MMTF fields as JSON, N, C-alpha, C and O atoms, coordinates in Angstrom:
{
  "mmtfVersion": "1.0.0",
  "mmtfProducer": "UNKNOWN",
  "numBonds": 291,
  "numAtoms": 292,
  "numGroups": 73,
  "numChains": 1,
  "numModels": 1,
  "chainsPerModel": [1],
  "groupsPerChain": [73],
  "chainIdList": ["A"],
  "bondAtomList": [4, 2, 8, 6, 12, 10, 16, 14, 20, 18, 24, 22, 28, 26, 32, 30, 36, 34, 40, 38, 44, 42, 48, 46, 52, 50, 56, 54, 60, 58, 64, 62, 68, 66, 72, 70, 76, 74, 80, 78, 84, 82, 88, 86, 92, 90, 96, 94, 100, 98, 104, 102, 108, 106, 112, 110, 116, 114, 120, 118, 124, 122, 128, 126, 132, 130, 136, 134, 140, 138, 144, 142, 148, 146, 152, 150, 156, 154, 160, 158, 164, 162, 168, 166, 172, 170, 176, 174, 180, 178, 184, 182, 188, 186, 192, 190, 196, 194, 200, 198, 204, 202, 208, 206, 212, 210, 216, 214, 220, 218, 224, 222, 228, 226, 232, 230, 236, 234, 240, 238, 244, 242, 248, 246, 252, 250, 256, 254, 260, 258, 264, 262, 268, 266, 272, 270, 276, 274, 280, 278, 284, 282, 288, 286],
  "bondOrderList": [1, 1, 1, 1, 1, 1, 1, 1, 1, 1, 1, 1, 1, 1, 1, 1, 1, 1, 1, 1, 1, 1, 1, 1, 1, 1, 1, 1, 1, 1, 1, 1, 1, 1, 1, 1, 1, 1, 1, 1, 1, 1, 1, 1, 1, 1, 1, 1, 1, 1, 1, 1, 1, 1, 1, 1, 1, 1, 1, 1, 1, 1, 1, 1, 1, 1, 1, 1, 1, 1, 1, 1],
  "groupList": [{"groupName": "ALA", "atomNameList": ["N", "CA", "C", "O"], "elementList": ["N", "C", "C", "O"], "formalChargeList": [0, 0, 0, 0], "bondAtomList": [1, 0, 2, 1, 3, 2], "bondOrderList": [1, 1, 2], "singleLetterCode": "A", "chemCompType": "L-PEPTIDE LINKING"}, {"groupName": "ARG", "atomNameList": ["N", "CA", "C", "O"], "elementList": ["N", "C", "C", "O"], "formalChargeList": [0, 0, 0, 0], "bondAtomList": [1, 0, 2, 1, 3, 2], "bondOrderList": [1, 1, 2], "singleLetterCode": "R", "chemCompType": "L-PEPTIDE LINKING"}, {"groupName": "THR", "atomNameList": ["N", "CA", "C", "O"], "elementList": ["N", "C", "C", "O"], "formalChargeList": [0, 0, 0, 0], "bondAtomList": [1, 0, 2, 1, 3, 2], "bondOrderList": [1, 1, 2], "singleLetterCode": "T", "chemCompType": "L-PEPTIDE LINKING"}, {"groupName": "LYS", "atomNameList": ["N", "CA", "C", "O"], "elementList": ["N", "C", "C", "O"], "formalChargeList": [0, 0, 0, 0], "bondAtomList": [1, 0, 2, 1, 3, 2], "bondOrderList": [1, 1, 2], "singleLetterCode": "K", "chemCompType": "L-PEPTIDE LINKING"}, {"groupName": "GLU", "atomNameList": ["N", "CA", "C", "O"], "elementList": ["N", "C", "C", "O"], "formalChargeList": [0, 0, 0, 0], "bondAtomList": [1, 0, 2, 1, 3, 2], "bondOrderList": [1, 1, 2], "singleLetterCode": "E", "chemCompType": "L-PEPTIDE LINKING"}, {"groupName": "LEU", "atomNameList": ["N", "CA", "C", "O"], "elementList": ["N", "C", "C", "O"], "formalChargeList": [0, 0, 0, 0], "bondAtomList": [1, 0, 2, 1, 3, 2], "bondOrderList": [1, 1, 2], "singleLetterCode": "L", "chemCompType": "L-PEPTIDE LINKING"}, {"groupName": "TYR", "atomNameList": ["N", "CA", "C", "O"], "elementList": ["N", "C", "C", "O"], "formalChargeList": [0, 0, 0, 0], "bondAtomList": [1, 0, 2, 1, 3, 2], "bondOrderList": [1, 1, 2], "singleLetterCode": "Y", "chemCompType": "L-PEPTIDE LINKING"}, {"groupName": "GLY", "atomNameList": ["N", "CA", "C", "O"], "elementList": ["N", "C", "C", "O"], "formalChargeList": [0, 0, 0, 0], "bondAtomList": [1, 0, 2, 1, 3, 2], "bondOrderList": [1, 1, 2], "singleLetterCode": "G", "chemCompType": "PEPTIDE LINKING"}, {"groupName": "TRP", "atomNameList": ["N", "CA", "C", "O"], "elementList": ["N", "C", "C", "O"], "formalChargeList": [0, 0, 0, 0], "bondAtomList": [1, 0, 2, 1, 3, 2], "bondOrderList": [1, 1, 2], "singleLetterCode": "W", "chemCompType": "L-PEPTIDE LINKING"}, {"groupName": "ASP", "atomNameList": ["N", "CA", "C", "O"], "elementList": ["N", "C", "C", "O"], "formalChargeList": [0, 0, 0, 0], "bondAtomList": [1, 0, 2, 1, 3, 2], "bondOrderList": [1, 1, 2], "singleLetterCode": "D", "chemCompType": "L-PEPTIDE LINKING"}, {"groupName": "ILE", "atomNameList": ["N", "CA", "C", "O"], "elementList": ["N", "C", "C", "O"], "formalChargeList": [0, 0, 0, 0], "bondAtomList": [1, 0, 2, 1, 3, 2], "bondOrderList": [1, 1, 2], "singleLetterCode": "I", "chemCompType": "L-PEPTIDE LINKING"}, {"groupName": "ASN", "atomNameList": ["N", "CA", "C", "O"], "elementList": ["N", "C", "C", "O"], "formalChargeList": [0, 0, 0, 0], "bondAtomList": [1, 0, 2, 1, 3, 2], "bondOrderList": [1, 1, 2], "singleLetterCode": "N", "chemCompType": "L-PEPTIDE LINKING"}, {"groupName": "VAL", "atomNameList": ["N", "CA", "C", "O"], "elementList": ["N", "C", "C", "O"], "formalChargeList": [0, 0, 0, 0], "bondAtomList": [1, 0, 2, 1, 3, 2], "bondOrderList": [1, 1, 2], "singleLetterCode": "V", "chemCompType": "L-PEPTIDE LINKING"}, {"groupName": "PHE", "atomNameList": ["N", "CA", "C", "O"], "elementList": ["N", "C", "C", "O"], "formalChargeList": [0, 0, 0, 0], "bondAtomList": [1, 0, 2, 1, 3, 2], "bondOrderList": [1, 1, 2], "singleLetterCode": "F", "chemCompType": "L-PEPTIDE LINKING"}, {"groupName": "MET", "atomNameList": ["N", "CA", "C", "O"], "elementList": ["N", "C", "C", "O"], "formalChargeList": [0, 0, 0, 0], "bondAtomList": [1, 0, 2, 1, 3, 2], "bondOrderList": [1, 1, 2], "singleLetterCode": "M", "chemCompType": "L-PEPTIDE LINKING"}],
  "groupTypeList": [0, 1, 2, 3, 4, 5, 5, 4, 6, 2, 7, 4, 5, 6, 4, 4, 5, 1, 3, 8, 1, 3, 9, 3, 6, 10, 4, 4, 7, 6, 6, 11, 0, 6, 12, 12, 13, 11, 11, 1, 4, 5, 10, 11, 10, 12, 14, 0, 9, 10, 3, 1, 3, 4, 9, 5, 10, 3, 12, 1, 7, 10, 7, 11, 3, 3, 6, 11, 3, 6, 5, 6, 3],
  "groupIdList": [1, 2, 3, 4, 5, 6, 7, 8, 9, 10, 11, 12, 13, 14, 15, 16, 17, 18, 19, 20, 21, 22, 23, 24, 25, 26, 27, 28, 29, 30, 31, 32, 33, 34, 35, 36, 37, 38, 39, 40, 41, 42, 43, 44, 45, 46, 47, 48, 49, 50, 51, 52, 53, 54, 55, 56, 57, 58, 59, 60, 61, 62, 63, 64, 65, 66, 67, 68, 69, 70, 71, 72, 73],
  "secStructList": [7, 2, 2, 2, 2, 2, 2, 2, 2, 2, 2, 2, 2, 2, 2, 2, 2, 2, 2, 2, 2, 2, 2, 2, 2, 2, 2, 6, 6, 7, 1, 1, 4, 4, 4, 6, 7, 7, 2, 2, 2, 2, 2, 2, 2, 2, 2, 1, 7, 7, 1, 1, 4, 4, 4, 4, 4, 4, 1, 6, 6, 7, 7, 2, 2, 2, 0, 0, 0, 0, 0, 7, 7],
  "xCoordList": [-22.148, -23.183, -23.077, -23.975, -21.806, -21.608, -21.928, -22.285, -21.677, -22.025, -23.484, -23.957, -24.231, -25.646, -26.286, -27.155, -25.936, -26.245, -25.914, -26.741, -24.665, -24.458, -25.402, -25.836, -25.652, -26.461, -27.903, -28.607, -28.356, -29.759, -29.723, -30.703, -28.737, -28.673, -28.603, -29.424, -27.703, -27.598, -28.812, -29.142, -29.637, -31.025, -31.86, -32.499, -31.876, -32.853, -32.642, -33.543, -31.335, -30.942, -31.392, -31.92, -31.1, -31.122, -32.824, -33.169, -33.702, -35.049, -35.593, -36.522, -34.946, -35.411, -34.987, -35.851, -33.839, -33.378, -34.583, -35.202, -34.845, -35.882, -37.194, -37.768, -37.585, -38.714, -38.73, -39.65, -37.595, -37.178, -37.293, -38.078, -36.464, -36.421, -37.79, -38.009, -38.674, -40.005, -40.655, -41.14, -40.672, -41.362, -40.698, -41.447, -39.414, -38.839, -39.186, -39.459, -39.197, -39.536, -40.962, -41.348, -41.975, -43.356, -43.542, -44.365, -42.737, -42.777, -42.131, -42.558, -41.23, -40.704, -41.341, -40.959, -42.39, -43.173, -42.516, -42.915, -41.51, -40.7, -41.507, -42.274, -41.189, -42.113, -41.311, -41.861, -39.958, -39.257, -38.51, -38.051, -38.35, -37.557, -36.033, -35.288, -35.521, -34.051, -33.661, -32.466, -34.38, -33.914, -33.524, -32.62, -33.999, -33.511, -32.008, -30.989, -32.213, -30.941, -31.301, -32.438, -30.443, -30.578, -30.14, -29.478, -30.585, -30.282, -28.602, -28.238, -27.774, -26.246, -25.97, -25.347, -26.488, -26.272, -26.686, -25.973, -27.955, -28.377, -27.462, -27.053, -27.057, -26.028, -24.772, -24.172, -24.295, -23.039, -23.207, -22.269, -24.243, -24.515, -24.583, -24.032, -25.215, -25.232, -24.069, -23.89, -23.057, -21.63, -20.807, -19.862, -20.987, -20.06, -19.827, -20.689, -18.593, -18.349, -18.701, -17.906, -20.108, -20.665, -20.699, -21.317, -19.921, -19.721, -20.726, -21.366, -20.624, -21.277, -21.955, -21.721, -22.769, -23.656, -22.872, -23.239, -21.773, -20.92, -20.169, -19.742, -20.1, -19.331, -20.156, -19.574, -21.453, -22.235, -21.81, -22.037, -21.201, -20.752, -19.531, -19.256, -18.844, -17.681, -18.295, -17.512, -19.481, -20.007, -20.116, -20.569, -19.693, -19.759, -21.359, -22.356, -21.296, -22.825, -23.422, -24.423, -22.82, -23.359, -22.656, -21.736, -22.917, -22.191, -22.836, -23.84, -22.272, -22.728, -24.162, -24.837, -24.625, -25.951, -26.906, -27.862, -26.72, -27.909, -27.563, -28.565, -26.217, -26.115, -26.744, -27.354, -26.585, -27.337, -28.794, -29.409, -29.427, -30.769, -31.476, -32.539, -30.935, -31.423, -30.756, -31.42, -29.612, -28.926, -28.511, -28.218, -28.425, -27.674, -28.623, -28.189, -29.905, -30.971, -30.68, -31.38],
  "yCoordList": [-65.502, -64.851, -63.374, -62.532, -63.234, -61.615, -60.589, -59.411, -61.443, -60.653, -60.497, -59.422, -61.535, -61.515, -60.475, -59.723, -60.424, -59.696, -58.038, -57.163, -57.76, -56.547, -56.146, -54.998, -56.975, -56.661, -56.485, -55.611, -57.218, -56.983, -55.605, -54.878, -55.195, -53.897, -52.848, -51.934, -52.848, -51.755, -51.535, -50.386, -52.747, -52.829, -52.024, -51.065, -52.379, -51.723, -50.237, -49.401, -49.99, -48.565, -47.629, -46.528, -48.241, -47.77, -47.279, -46.117, -48.35, -48.147, -47.064, -46.323, -47.039, -45.984, -44.636, -43.762, -44.423, -43.284, -42.99, -41.927, -43.921, -43.616, -42.963, -42.047, -43.72, -43.05, -41.654, -40.848, -41.479, -40.09, -39.186, -38.245, -39.356, -38.732, -38.14, -36.956, -39.21, -38.891, -37.922, -36.899, -38.299, -37.165, -35.878, -34.909, -35.674, -34.463, -33.756, -32.557, -34.438, -33.609, -33.29, -32.249, -34.233, -33.836, -32.517, -31.66, -32.417, -31.401, -30.167, -29.03, -30.391, -29.086, -28.558, -27.549, -29.446, -29.243, -29.38, -28.753, -30.207, -30.546, -31.61, -32.456, -31.406, -32.382, -33.933, -34.983, -33.8, -34.899, -35.176, -34.204, -36.465, -36.829, -36.651, -36.548, -36.607, -36.422, -35.18, -34.945, -34.33, -32.762, -32.943, -32.216, -33.698, -33.737, -34.551, -34.116, -35.777, -36.633, -37.545, -38.017, -37.881, -38.901, -40.307, -40.528, -41.228, -42.562, -42.868, -43.552, -42.388, -42.59, -42.091, -42.77, -40.723, -40.034, -40.921, -41.016, -41.578, -42.415, -43.458, -43.761, -44.096, -45.205, -44.763, -45.467, -43.62, -43.107, -43.088, -43.545, -42.641, -42.344, -43.776, -43.913, -44.903, -46.074, -46.768, -47.492, -46.625, -47.303, -46.504, -47.095, -45.253, -44.382, -44.891, -45.532, -44.597, -44.961, -43.697, -42.797, -43.736, -42.395, -42.937, -43.962, -42.124, -42.326, -41.219, -41.418, -40.047, -38.767, -38.248, -38.657, -37.372, -36.604, -35.751, -35.426, -35.385, -34.415, -35.159, -34.532, -36.476, -37.006, -37.202, -37.519, -37.028, -36.988, -35.945, -36.164, -34.839, -33.862, -34.136, -33.45, -35.271, -35.763, -36.792, -37.096, -37.265, -38.107, -37.441, -36.298, -38.139, -37.746, -37.308, -38.002, -35.936, -35.711, -34.859, -34.181, -34.864, -33.853, -32.901, -33.078, -31.738, -30.296, -29.654, -30.111, -28.562, -27.698, -27.255, -26.997, -27.154, -26.592, -27.788, -27.492, -29.027, -30.299, -30.376, -30.364, -30.472, -30.759, -29.822, -30.241, -28.608, -27.593, -27.547, -27.272, -27.875, -27.911, -29.124, -28.994, -30.299, -31.52, -32.279, -33.208, -32.148, -32.922, -32.209, -32.886, -31.045, -30.309, -30.135, -29.735, -30.436, -30.262, -31.011, -31.021],
  "zCoordList": [6.891, 7.799, 8.096, 8.073, 8.378, 8.649, 7.368, 7.38, 6.328, 4.997, 4.854, 4.485, 5.133, 5.044, 5.969, 5.528, 7.059, 8.039, 7.656, 7.909, 7.05, 6.53, 5.342, 5.244, 4.591, 3.457, 3.995, 3.488, 4.934, 5.415, 6.072, 5.91, 6.764, 7.626, 6.6, 6.678, 5.606, 4.653, 3.866, 3.575, 3.428, 2.756, 3.646, 3.215, 4.864, 5.769, 5.831, 5.759, 5.974, 6.085, 5.035, 5.19, 3.952, 2.581, 2.481, 2.265, 2.673, 2.83, 3.69, 3.371, 4.787, 5.964, 5.185, 5.103, 4.661, 4.288, 3.011, 3.054, 1.972, 1.153, 1.482, 0.893, 2.687, 3.496, 3.94, 3.803, 4.489, 5.084, 4.009, 4.129, 2.709, 1.7, 1.179, 0.923, 1.073, 0.643, 1.381, 0.898, 2.789, 3.598, 3.414, 3.3, 3.363, 3.177, 1.919, 1.963, 0.76, -0.667, -0.596, -1.128, 0.13, 0.328, 1.163, 0.84, 2.239, 3.333, 2.596, 2.797, 1.853, 1.353, -0.071, -0.663, -0.499, -1.632, -2.987, -3.969, -3.008, -4.328, -5.184, -4.726, -6.499, -7.354, -7.369, -7.701, -6.947, -7.37, -6.027, -5.428, -5.494, -4.305, -4.615, -3.64, -5.799, -6.036, -5.942, -6.12, -5.705, -5.287, -3.874, -3.463, -3.155, -1.805, -1.634, -1.097, -2.23, -2.219, -3.26, -3.245, -4.22, -5.189, -4.736, -3.722, -5.605, -4.968, -4.75, -3.793, -5.57, -5.353, -4.021, -3.206, -3.724, -2.467, -1.204, -0.205, -1.364, -0.33, -0.194, 0.926, -1.283, -1.087, -0.566, 0.246, -0.969, -0.249, 1.135, 1.789, 1.775, 3.141, 3.757, 4.849, 3.172, 3.614, 3.731, 4.71, 2.671, 2.724, 3.626, 4.15, 3.912, 4.675, 6.028, 6.63, 6.55, 8.009, 8.751, 9.022, 9.075, 9.825, 11.19, 11.478, 12.156, 13.503, 14.348, 15.38, 13.558, 14.307, 13.124, 11.987, 13.404, 12.471, 11.609, 10.48, 12.156, 11.632, 10.321, 9.351, 10.469, 9.453, 8.161, 7.123, 8.192, 6.976, 5.85, 4.661, 6.292, 5.35, 4.366, 3.382, 4.813, 4.257, 3.063, 2.163, 3.027, 2.121, 0.886, 0.827, -0.222, -1.57, -1.873, -1.673, -2.418, -2.927, -1.791, -2.024, -0.502, 0.437, 0.778, 1.577, 0.276, 0.578, 1.621, 2.167, 1.935, 3.146, 2.906, 3.902, 1.876, 1.562, 2.024, 2.741, 1.685, 1.834, 3.148, 3.862, 3.938, 5.175, 6.183, 7.167, 5.921, 6.625, 6.696, 7.727, 5.366, 5.157, 5.678, 6.285, 5.468, 6.033, 6.967, 7.426, 7.389, 8.402, 9.532, 10.518, 9.603, 10.743, 11.953, 13.033, 11.759, 12.955, 13.91, 14.922]
}
């Protein structure tokens, strides 16, 4: 039961991140959503143990540039 709940949560979180990414790439005027974050980076965010916003910078694929541009606000 715990595994099923975890999979549902991570699936929902992943979909929310995909929607957020779509909004960002449209807002920024990019042609492709992967410029903001690729699928692997979104999965890394979902799978990471994020307790604070600052923990996001430690996620593989999120460097200072992406952190400051999309996540620091």
